[in-house]
Coordinates of C-alpha atoms in Angstrom, one line a residue:
M421 CA 0.0 0.0 0.0
A422 CA 1.2 3.5 -0.8
Q423 CA 2.7 5.3 2.2
I424 CA 1.1 8.7 1.8
T425 CA 1.5 11.1 4.7
L426 CA -0.9 13.7 6.1
K427 CA 1.6 16.5 5.1
Q428 CA 1.5 15.3 1.5
L429 CA -2.3 15.3 1.6
E430 CA -2.4 18.8 3.0
A431 CA -0.1 19.9 0.3
F432 CA -2.3 18.3 -2.4
V433 CA -5.4 20.0 -1.0
Q434 CA -3.8 23.4 -0.6
V435 CA -2.3 23.5 -4.1
A436 CA -5.7 22.4 -5.5
D437 CA -7.6 25.1 -3.5
L438 CA -5.1 27.9 -4.1
A439 CA -4.1 26.9 -7.7
S440 CA -0.5 27.9 -6.7
F441 CA 2.5 26.1 -5.2
R442 CA 3.8 29.4 -3.8
R443 CA 0.5 30.2 -2.1
A444 CA 0.2 26.7 -0.8
A445 CA 3.7 26.9 0.7
E446 CA 2.8 30.2 2.4
R447 CA -0.3 28.6 3.8
L448 CA 1.6 25.6 5.1
N449 CA 4.4 27.7 6.4
T450 CA 7.0 25.9 4.4
T451 CA 8.9 26.4 1.1
Q452 CA 7.7 26.0 -2.4
P453 CA 10.3 23.2 -3.2
N454 CA 9.1 21.4 -0.1
V455 CA 5.5 21.5 -1.4
S456 CA 6.6 20.4 -4.9
A457 CA 8.5 17.5 -3.3
R458 CA 5.4 16.4 -1.4
I459 CA 3.2 16.5 -4.5
S460 CA 5.9 14.6 -6.5
A461 CA 6.0 11.9 -3.8
V462 CA 2.2 11.4 -4.0
E463 CA 2.3 11.3 -7.8
S464 CA 5.1 8.8 -7.7
Q465 CA 3.3 6.5 -5.3
L466 CA 0.0 6.7 -7.1
G467 CA 1.5 6.5 -10.6
L468 CA -0.6 9.5 -11.5
R469 CA -0.1 13.1 -12.5
L470 CA -2.2 15.2 -10.2
F471 CA -1.6 18.7 -11.6
D472 CA -1.0 20.3 -14.9
R473 CA 1.5 23.2 -14.7
D474 CA 2.0 25.7 -17.5
A475 CA 2.8 29.4 -17.7
G476 CA 2.3 29.9 -14.0
S477 CA -1.0 28.1 -14.0
V478 CA -1.8 25.1 -11.8
R479 CA -4.9 23.0 -12.2
L480 CA -6.0 19.5 -11.3
T481 CA -5.8 16.8 -14.0
P482 CA -8.8 14.6 -14.7
A483 CA -7.0 12.0 -12.6
G484 CA -6.5 14.4 -9.7
R485 CA -10.0 15.9 -9.6
P486 CA -11.8 12.9 -8.0
L487 CA -9.1 12.5 -5.4
L488 CA -9.5 16.0 -4.0
A489 CA -12.8 15.1 -2.1
K490 CA -11.1 11.9 -0.8
A491 CA -8.1 13.8 0.5
R492 CA -10.4 16.4 2.2
A493 CA -12.3 13.5 3.8
V494 CA -9.1 12.0 5.3
L495 CA -8.0 15.4 6.7
A496 CA -11.5 16.0 8.1
A497 CA -11.4 12.6 9.8
V498 CA -8.1 13.4 11.4
D499 CA -9.4 16.8 12.5
G500 CA -12.5 15.2 14.0
F501 CA -10.3 12.6 15.7
V502 CA -8.3 15.3 17.5
A503 CA -11.5 17.3 18.3
A504 CA -13.1 14.2 19.8
A505 CA -10.2 14.0 22.3
G506 CA -11.5 17.3 23.8
E507 CA -7.9 18.6 24.1
D508 CA -7.9 21.9 22.2
Q509 CA -4.2 22.5 22.9
L510 CA -3.5 19.6 20.4
F511 CA -4.4 21.8 17.5
E512 CA -1.6 23.5 15.7
G513 CA -1.6 25.9 12.7
I514 CA -2.3 29.4 11.5
L515 CA -5.6 31.1 11.5
R516 CA -5.8 33.8 8.8
L517 CA -8.3 36.2 10.3
G518 CA -9.8 39.2 8.6
V519 CA -11.6 41.9 10.6
T520 CA -12.9 45.4 10.1
E521 CA -11.5 48.4 12.0
M522 CA -14.5 48.7 14.2
I523 CA -13.7 45.3 15.8
V524 CA -10.1 46.3 16.2
H525 CA -11.1 49.3 18.3
S526 CA -13.8 47.5 20.4
W527 CA -13.6 43.7 21.1
L528 CA -10.8 42.2 19.1
G529 CA -8.5 42.0 22.1
A530 CA -11.0 40.1 24.1
F531 CA -11.6 37.7 21.2
L532 CA -7.9 37.1 20.7
R533 CA -7.3 36.4 24.4
A534 CA -10.2 33.9 24.4
L535 CA -8.9 32.3 21.3
K536 CA -5.4 31.9 22.7
A537 CA -6.6 30.5 25.9
R538 CA -8.6 27.8 24.1
F539 CA -6.2 27.1 21.2
P540 CA -2.6 27.9 22.5
G541 CA -1.1 26.1 19.5
I542 CA -3.0 28.3 16.9
D543 CA -1.2 31.5 15.7
V544 CA -3.2 34.3 14.2
E545 CA -2.3 36.2 11.1
L546 CA -4.4 39.4 11.1
T547 CA -5.7 41.4 8.2
V548 CA -7.6 44.7 8.9
D549 CA -9.5 46.1 6.0
L550 CA -12.9 47.3 4.8
S551 CA -15.5 44.6 4.7
A552 CA -15.8 44.9 0.9
N553 CA -12.1 44.1 0.6
L554 CA -12.3 41.2 3.1
S555 CA -14.9 39.2 1.1
P556 CA -12.7 38.6 -2.0
Q557 CA -9.9 37.4 0.2
L558 CA -12.2 35.0 2.0
F559 CA -13.4 33.5 -1.3
S560 CA -9.9 33.2 -2.7
R561 CA -9.0 31.4 0.5
A562 CA -6.4 34.0 1.5
L563 CA -8.4 34.2 4.7
D564 CA -9.9 31.4 6.8
L565 CA -12.3 33.5 8.8
T566 CA -13.7 37.0 8.5
L567 CA -15.5 39.1 11.1
Q568 CA -17.2 41.7 8.9
S569 CA -20.3 43.8 8.4
G570 CA -22.9 43.2 5.8
P571 CA -24.7 43.4 3.5
F572 CA -23.0 40.6 1.6
G573 CA -23.3 40.2 -2.2
R574 CA -22.1 36.6 -2.0
Q575 CA -23.0 34.0 0.5
I576 CA -20.8 31.4 2.1
T577 CA -21.6 28.1 3.7
G578 CA -20.4 28.7 7.3
G579 CA -21.0 31.5 9.7
E580 CA -22.2 33.0 13.0
D581 CA -24.3 36.1 13.6
L582 CA -22.3 38.6 15.6
G583 CA -25.2 41.0 16.2
A584 CA -26.1 44.5 15.3
F585 CA -24.0 47.4 16.5
P586 CA -25.8 50.7 16.7
L587 CA -24.3 54.0 15.6
V588 CA -24.3 57.2 17.7
W589 CA -23.9 60.9 16.8
V590 CA -21.2 62.5 18.9
A591 CA -19.1 65.7 19.1
A592 CA -16.6 67.2 21.5
P593 CA -18.3 69.3 24.2
R594 CA -16.4 72.4 23.0
L595 CA -18.7 72.5 19.9
G596 CA -21.6 73.4 22.2
L597 CA -24.2 71.2 20.5
H598 CA -26.3 70.7 23.6
G599 CA -30.0 70.7 24.2
P600 CA -33.1 69.6 22.3
P601 CA -33.1 67.6 19.1
L602 CA -30.8 69.2 16.6
S603 CA -31.7 70.1 13.1
L604 CA -29.6 69.0 10.2
R605 CA -28.6 72.6 9.6
E606 CA -27.2 72.8 13.2
V607 CA -25.3 69.5 12.7
A608 CA -24.0 70.7 9.3
A609 CA -22.5 73.8 10.8
H610 CA -19.5 71.5 11.3
P611 CA -17.9 68.9 9.0
V612 CA -19.5 65.5 9.3
L613 CA -16.8 62.9 9.8
T614 CA -18.0 59.5 8.6
H615 CA -17.1 56.0 7.3
A616 CA -15.3 55.3 4.0
R617 CA -17.1 55.7 0.7
G618 CA -18.8 52.6 -0.4
T619 CA -19.7 51.5 3.1
L620 CA -23.3 51.2 4.2
P621 CA -23.2 54.0 6.8
F622 CA -21.6 56.4 4.2
E623 CA -24.2 55.6 1.6
Q624 CA -27.1 56.0 4.0
L625 CA -25.7 59.3 5.3
R626 CA -25.1 60.6 1.7
D627 CA -28.7 59.7 0.8
H628 CA -30.0 61.3 3.9
V629 CA -28.3 64.7 3.3
A630 CA -29.3 64.5 -0.4
S631 CA -32.9 64.4 0.8
H632 CA -32.3 67.9 2.3
P633 CA -31.1 69.9 -0.7
D634 CA -31.6 73.2 1.2
V635 CA -28.9 72.3 3.6
S636 CA -25.2 72.3 2.7
V637 CA -23.4 69.4 4.4
R638 CA -19.6 68.8 4.3
L639 CA -19.1 65.0 4.4
V640 CA -15.6 63.9 5.3
P641 CA -15.3 60.1 4.7
S642 CA -12.3 58.2 6.1
T643 CA -11.0 54.7 5.6
N644 CA -9.5 54.9 9.2
L645 CA -12.1 55.0 12.0
A646 CA -9.4 55.7 14.6
A647 CA -8.4 58.9 12.7
C648 CA -12.1 59.8 12.4
L649 CA -12.6 59.3 16.2
Q650 CA -9.4 61.4 17.0
M651 CA -10.6 64.2 14.7
T652 CA -13.9 64.2 16.6
L653 CA -12.2 64.3 19.9
D654 CA -10.1 67.2 18.6
G655 CA -13.3 69.1 17.8
L656 CA -12.8 69.1 14.0
G657 CA -16.3 67.9 13.3
V658 CA -19.2 65.8 14.4
A659 CA -19.4 62.1 13.7
C660 CA -21.7 59.1 13.6
L661 CA -19.7 56.1 14.9
P662 CA -20.4 52.7 16.4
E663 CA -21.4 53.1 20.0
V664 CA -19.1 50.2 21.1
M665 CA -16.1 52.3 20.0
L666 CA -17.3 55.4 22.0
R667 CA -17.9 54.1 25.5
A668 CA -14.7 55.3 27.1
P669 CA -14.7 58.9 25.6
L670 CA -18.4 59.2 26.4
A671 CA -17.9 58.0 30.0
E672 CA -14.9 60.3 30.4
G673 CA -16.8 63.3 29.1
R674 CA -14.4 63.8 26.1
L675 CA -17.3 63.3 23.8
M676 CA -21.0 63.9 24.2
P677 CA -24.0 62.3 22.4
L678 CA -25.9 64.5 20.0
R679 CA -29.7 64.5 19.9
Y680 CA -30.1 64.3 16.1
L681 CA -33.0 62.0 15.5
W682 CA -31.9 60.3 12.2
V683 CA -29.2 57.6 12.5
P684 CA -27.9 55.1 9.9
D685 CA -28.9 51.5 10.4
P686 CA -26.9 49.5 12.9
L687 CA -23.9 47.6 11.5
R688 CA -24.8 43.9 11.3
F689 CA -21.7 41.7 11.7
R690 CA -21.1 38.1 10.9
A691 CA -18.3 35.6 11.3
R692 CA -17.9 33.9 7.9
Y693 CA -15.9 30.9 6.8
D694 CA -16.2 28.0 4.3
S695 CA -17.7 25.1 6.2
E696 CA -16.5 22.6 3.5
T697 CA -12.8 23.3 4.0
A698 CA -12.5 24.9 7.4
P699 CA -10.8 22.9 10.2
S700 CA -12.8 22.5 13.4
Y701 CA -10.7 25.2 15.2
V702 CA -11.9 27.8 12.6
V703 CA -15.5 26.8 13.4
R704 CA -14.8 27.1 17.1
A705 CA -13.2 30.5 16.6
A706 CA -16.3 31.7 14.9
E707 CA -18.4 30.6 17.8
L708 CA -16.0 32.3 20.2
A709 CA -16.3 35.5 18.2
R710 CA -20.1 35.2 18.5
D711 CA -19.9 35.0 22.3
V712 CA -17.4 37.8 22.7
A713 CA -19.4 40.0 20.3
R714 CA -22.6 39.4 22.4
D715 CA -20.7 40.3 25.5
S716 CA -19.5 43.6 23.9
L717 CA -23.1 44.5 23.1
D718 CA -24.2 43.8 26.7
P719 CA -21.3 44.6 29.0
A720 CA -23.3 43.4 32.0
R721 CA -23.3 40.0 30.5
G722 CA -19.5 39.8 30.3

């Protein structure tokens, strides 16, 4: 019987999924020659050519295609075997995690601490980007798990609902925007600092101000929410930001909530992964994210 190792099967699956020996090597934290050697060893033992390689392109051969599901099944069985032991410290590997900036500035630290406590052998490679940029990386398998806000143009098989995070209008006290509900004209006396173009909060805010053509509003979008928050603290404008990011400056009196009655829809977040290819620790990580996100929405619960 052929002596095929788990590392060789992992290499086969990763090259097939990523259509690249280089990317497979990065994913497996090894070298491209090492991956090539593993594939060559499997091909030699089976007497089959598993991949066609030409002009930088890598694709499964007709002989290799039916073997991919079998290889996945073997790796899934081993993963299930380890999971059944109930010893999460036995898992080793890298979790490629994509998150939006709101999570970085709210509950990412709590999530990473919980993840490390449960899976000490799993290292995290973190990507912080706009949700619209995280989705393509998830579907190209550059990321294993994303914690991102919707809406989503394309669905994926695995996920957990992380809840809805409301937005709040705020300003530095020095701007003097106190008292009864404010009009848009009063808010628009200052620049309106907001989320990046193309995001749902920006689009809703843009549509809202467009419905008041008699009021001139200076929208100042930013791809960096931390910069947006700092500019608000510095009194350079008013902002509508996720409440979970604002608790400390609001409690300390460095910001004050504004009574402007229109607010963009809450940001709905979801943990997303491919259930057909994800190891069990990715699934558990999504469940941990769900629990930590719920605690962040209800601090008394945590």
